[in-house]
GROMACS .gro file of C-alpha atoms in nm:
model
  193
    1UNK     CA    1   0.000   0.000   0.000
    2UNK     CA    2   0.271   0.252   0.097
    3UNK     CA    3   0.479   0.137  -0.200
    4UNK     CA    4   0.190   0.211  -0.437
    5UNK     CA    5   0.133   0.550  -0.275
    6UNK     CA    6   0.501   0.634  -0.317
    7UNK     CA    7   0.492   0.532  -0.683
    8UNK     CA    8   0.174   0.726  -0.758
    9UNK     CA    9   0.307   1.034  -0.583
   10UNK     CA   10   0.645   1.003  -0.755
   11UNK     CA   11   0.481   0.977  -1.097
   12UNK     CA   12   0.277   1.291  -1.024
   13UNK     CA   13   0.572   1.490  -0.889
   14UNK     CA   14   0.816   1.375  -1.158
   15UNK     CA   15   0.561   1.470  -1.425
   16UNK     CA   16   0.494   1.812  -1.269
   17UNK     CA   17   0.843   1.907  -1.152
   18UNK     CA   18   1.079   1.675  -1.335
   19UNK     CA   19   1.288   1.397  -1.187
   20UNK     CA   20   1.585   1.617  -1.100
   21UNK     CA   21   1.365   1.879  -0.931
   22UNK     CA   22   1.189   1.633  -0.703
   23UNK     CA   23   1.385   1.565  -0.384
   24UNK     CA   24   1.295   1.254  -0.188
   25UNK     CA   25   1.207   1.477   0.108
   26UNK     CA   26   0.927   1.634  -0.098
   27UNK     CA   27   0.821   1.293  -0.226
   28UNK     CA   28   0.797   1.165   0.132
   29UNK     CA   29   0.598   1.469   0.245
   30UNK     CA   30   0.352   1.448  -0.047
   31UNK     CA   31   0.314   1.071  -0.008
   32UNK     CA   32   0.254   1.106   0.365
   33UNK     CA   33   0.542   0.878   0.461
   34UNK     CA   34   0.877   0.919   0.630
   35UNK     CA   35   1.170   0.957   0.393
   36UNK     CA   36   1.317   0.637   0.536
   37UNK     CA   37   1.003   0.451   0.429
   38UNK     CA   38   1.081   0.535   0.068
   39UNK     CA   39   1.417   0.366   0.100
   40UNK     CA   40   1.267   0.057   0.261
   41UNK     CA   41   1.071   0.005  -0.059
   42UNK     CA   42   1.324   0.137  -0.313
   43UNK     CA   43   1.703   0.141  -0.310
   44UNK     CA   44   1.732   0.483  -0.472
   45UNK     CA   45   1.524   0.753  -0.639
   46UNK     CA   46   1.645   0.607  -0.970
   47UNK     CA   47   1.493   0.274  -0.862
   48UNK     CA   48   1.156   0.448  -0.823
   49UNK     CA   49   1.193   0.594  -1.171
   50UNK     CA   50   1.283   0.256  -1.322
   51UNK     CA   51   0.984   0.094  -1.149
   52UNK     CA   52   0.754   0.360  -1.296
   53UNK     CA   53   0.894   0.302  -1.647
   54UNK     CA   54   0.855  -0.075  -1.614
   55UNK     CA   55   0.497  -0.030  -1.490
   56UNK     CA   56   0.415   0.186  -1.794
   57UNK     CA   57   0.567  -0.075  -2.024
   58UNK     CA   58   0.372  -0.360  -1.864
   59UNK     CA   59   0.044  -0.167  -1.868
   60UNK     CA   60   0.093  -0.061  -2.231
   61UNK     CA   61   0.154  -0.418  -2.343
   62UNK     CA   62  -0.146  -0.541  -2.145
   63UNK     CA   63  -0.373  -0.268  -2.284
   64UNK     CA   64  -0.270  -0.327  -2.645
   65UNK     CA   65  -0.322  -0.701  -2.612
   66UNK     CA   66  -0.665  -0.650  -2.451
   67UNK     CA   67  -0.761  -0.402  -2.723
   68UNK     CA   68  -0.659  -0.645  -2.996
   69UNK     CA   69  -0.847  -0.927  -2.825
   70UNK     CA   70  -1.167  -0.723  -2.795
   71UNK     CA   71  -1.136  -0.562  -3.139
   72UNK     CA   72  -1.039  -0.892  -3.307
   73UNK     CA   73  -0.904  -0.738  -3.628
   74UNK     CA   74  -0.971  -0.958  -3.929
   75UNK     CA   75  -0.695  -0.841  -4.162
   76UNK     CA   76  -0.334  -0.754  -4.097
   77UNK     CA   77  -0.395  -0.392  -4.196
   78UNK     CA   78  -0.675  -0.378  -3.938
   79UNK     CA   79  -0.431  -0.519  -3.682
   80UNK     CA   80  -0.177  -0.244  -3.764
   81UNK     CA   81  -0.454   0.016  -3.732
   82UNK     CA   82  -0.562  -0.133  -3.398
   83UNK     CA   83  -0.206  -0.115  -3.267
   84UNK     CA   84  -0.179   0.251  -3.369
   85UNK     CA   85  -0.517   0.335  -3.210
   86UNK     CA   86  -0.450   0.148  -2.887
   87UNK     CA   87  -0.107   0.311  -2.847
   88UNK     CA   88  -0.252   0.656  -2.913
   89UNK     CA   89  -0.536   0.605  -2.663
   90UNK     CA   90  -0.300   0.460  -2.402
   91UNK     CA   91  -0.065   0.757  -2.423
   92UNK     CA   92  -0.355   1.003  -2.403
   93UNK     CA   93  -0.486   0.825  -2.091
   94UNK     CA   94  -0.140   0.807  -1.933
   95UNK     CA   95   0.006   1.149  -2.010
   96UNK     CA   96   0.164   1.179  -1.668
   97UNK     CA   97   0.355   0.853  -1.705
   98UNK     CA   98   0.464   0.932  -2.060
   99UNK     CA   99   0.604   1.260  -1.937
  100UNK     CA  100   0.866   1.044  -1.765
  101UNK     CA  101   0.951   0.869  -2.090
  102UNK     CA  102   0.951   1.174  -2.314
  103UNK     CA  103   1.111   1.429  -2.084
  104UNK     CA  104   1.299   1.264  -1.800
  105UNK     CA  105   1.407   0.924  -1.929
  106UNK     CA  106   1.663   1.055  -2.179
  107UNK     CA  107   1.844   1.226  -1.890
  108UNK     CA  108   1.826   0.918  -1.666
  109UNK     CA  109   2.028   0.674  -1.874
  110UNK     CA  110   2.385   0.717  -1.979
  111UNK     CA  111   2.471   0.384  -2.134
  112UNK     CA  112   2.285   0.171  -2.385
  113UNK     CA  113   2.274  -0.114  -2.134
  114UNK     CA  114   2.133   0.103  -1.855
  115UNK     CA  115   1.815  -0.041  -1.699
  116UNK     CA  116   1.600   0.263  -1.789
  117UNK     CA  117   1.724   0.262  -2.148
  118UNK     CA  118   1.654  -0.110  -2.177
  119UNK     CA  119   1.304  -0.078  -2.027
  120UNK     CA  120   1.213   0.196  -2.275
  121UNK     CA  121   1.371   0.003  -2.559
  122UNK     CA  122   1.143  -0.289  -2.466
  123UNK     CA  123   0.842  -0.067  -2.537
  124UNK     CA  124   0.972   0.018  -2.882
  125UNK     CA  125   1.078  -0.341  -2.948
  126UNK     CA  126   0.736  -0.471  -2.845
  127UNK     CA  127   0.556  -0.228  -3.077
  128UNK     CA  128   0.797  -0.301  -3.360
  129UNK     CA  129   0.766  -0.678  -3.321
  130UNK     CA  130   0.386  -0.667  -3.310
  131UNK     CA  131   0.379  -0.457  -3.626
  132UNK     CA  132   0.639  -0.676  -3.795
  133UNK     CA  133   0.431  -0.989  -3.736
  134UNK     CA  134   0.117  -0.814  -3.863
  135UNK     CA  135   0.296  -0.691  -4.176
  136UNK     CA  136   0.448  -1.032  -4.251
  137UNK     CA  137   0.110  -1.198  -4.205
  138UNK     CA  138  -0.041  -0.934  -4.432
  139UNK     CA  139   0.207  -1.003  -4.706
  140UNK     CA  140   0.121  -1.373  -4.680
  141UNK     CA  141  -0.256  -1.319  -4.688
  142UNK     CA  142  -0.241  -1.049  -4.956
  143UNK     CA  143  -0.367  -0.758  -4.742
  144UNK     CA  144  -0.024  -0.585  -4.734
  145UNK     CA  145   0.188  -0.489  -5.034
  146UNK     CA  146   0.470  -0.730  -5.109
  147UNK     CA  147   0.698  -0.464  -5.259
  148UNK     CA  148   0.784  -0.306  -4.923
  149UNK     CA  149   1.035  -0.406  -4.657
  150UNK     CA  150   0.831  -0.514  -4.355
  151UNK     CA  151   1.125  -0.444  -4.125
  152UNK     CA  152   1.166  -0.086  -4.246
  153UNK     CA  153   0.790  -0.030  -4.256
  154UNK     CA  154   0.744  -0.153  -3.898
  155UNK     CA  155   1.019   0.087  -3.782
  156UNK     CA  156   0.861   0.369  -3.983
  157UNK     CA  157   0.518   0.311  -3.826
  158UNK     CA  158   0.665   0.300  -3.475
  159UNK     CA  159   0.845   0.625  -3.555
  160UNK     CA  160   0.521   0.785  -3.672
  161UNK     CA  161   0.335   0.663  -3.362
  162UNK     CA  162   0.597   0.788  -3.119
  163UNK     CA  163   0.650   1.110  -3.312
  164UNK     CA  164   0.281   1.195  -3.310
  165UNK     CA  165   0.235   1.134  -2.939
  166UNK     CA  166   0.555   1.326  -2.858
  167UNK     CA  167   0.444   1.629  -3.058
  168UNK     CA  168   0.107   1.616  -2.883
  169UNK     CA  169   0.272   1.566  -2.543
  170UNK     CA  170   0.495   1.871  -2.590
  171UNK     CA  171   0.193   2.062  -2.724
  172UNK     CA  172   0.349   2.130  -3.063
  173UNK     CA  173   0.019   2.018  -3.216
  174UNK     CA  174  -0.333   1.983  -3.080
  175UNK     CA  175  -0.459   1.627  -3.038
  176UNK     CA  176  -0.759   1.575  -3.261
  177UNK     CA  177  -0.950   1.275  -3.383
  178UNK     CA  178  -0.880   1.402  -3.737
  179UNK     CA  179  -0.506   1.373  -3.678
  180UNK     CA  180  -0.533   1.012  -3.568
  181UNK     CA  181  -0.777   0.934  -3.849
  182UNK     CA  182  -0.541   1.090  -4.108
  183UNK     CA  183  -0.243   0.893  -3.977
  184UNK     CA  184  -0.445   0.572  -3.993
  185UNK     CA  185  -0.581   0.649  -4.341
  186UNK     CA  186  -0.235   0.727  -4.478
  187UNK     CA  187  -0.073   0.420  -4.322
  188UNK     CA  188  -0.358   0.200  -4.448
  189UNK     CA  189  -0.332   0.341  -4.802
  190UNK     CA  190   0.043   0.287  -4.798
  191UNK     CA  191   0.011  -0.074  -4.687
  192UNK     CA  192  -0.270  -0.192  -4.913
  193UNK     CA  193  -0.174  -0.347  -5.247
   0.00000   0.00000   0.00000
């Protein structure tokens, strides 16, 4: 219970103030716990951050899989569209958590084998792999063009997905249903033979 309160409070404070501008003394005060309690549950403030990133990753994967199960896309292009939609919706619902990924995470890892870097890379790898499987299946069943590289196309779609949500997150563009619909329409047109 206290661990969950610490995590929820940390996510809120890190999103509002930034990781570097959130001392553990403030975290303890806002969470209603002693500062020592934080360190009974987490080794360091970085450990809290890593736990938050891993929680986002796990929830994203779970939400996408549930969305695909409920939606039950019939074609591979529909599966790609469902992945794009579910990612977009997830990020909109979890803006606070994605603030950690978009703003603070790049400053938290220094090496490519750092735990935070690897946890975030798992998100990208998961999205890429899901799309890659859908595109390969689509080329087999005829719903996706065969004259494209599925590897490059999966990377391109992940890049579009992340780029769109980043630009919305940083308020460079306004999130609209038209934007999502246009992305989906353009990706679908590109993929169809």
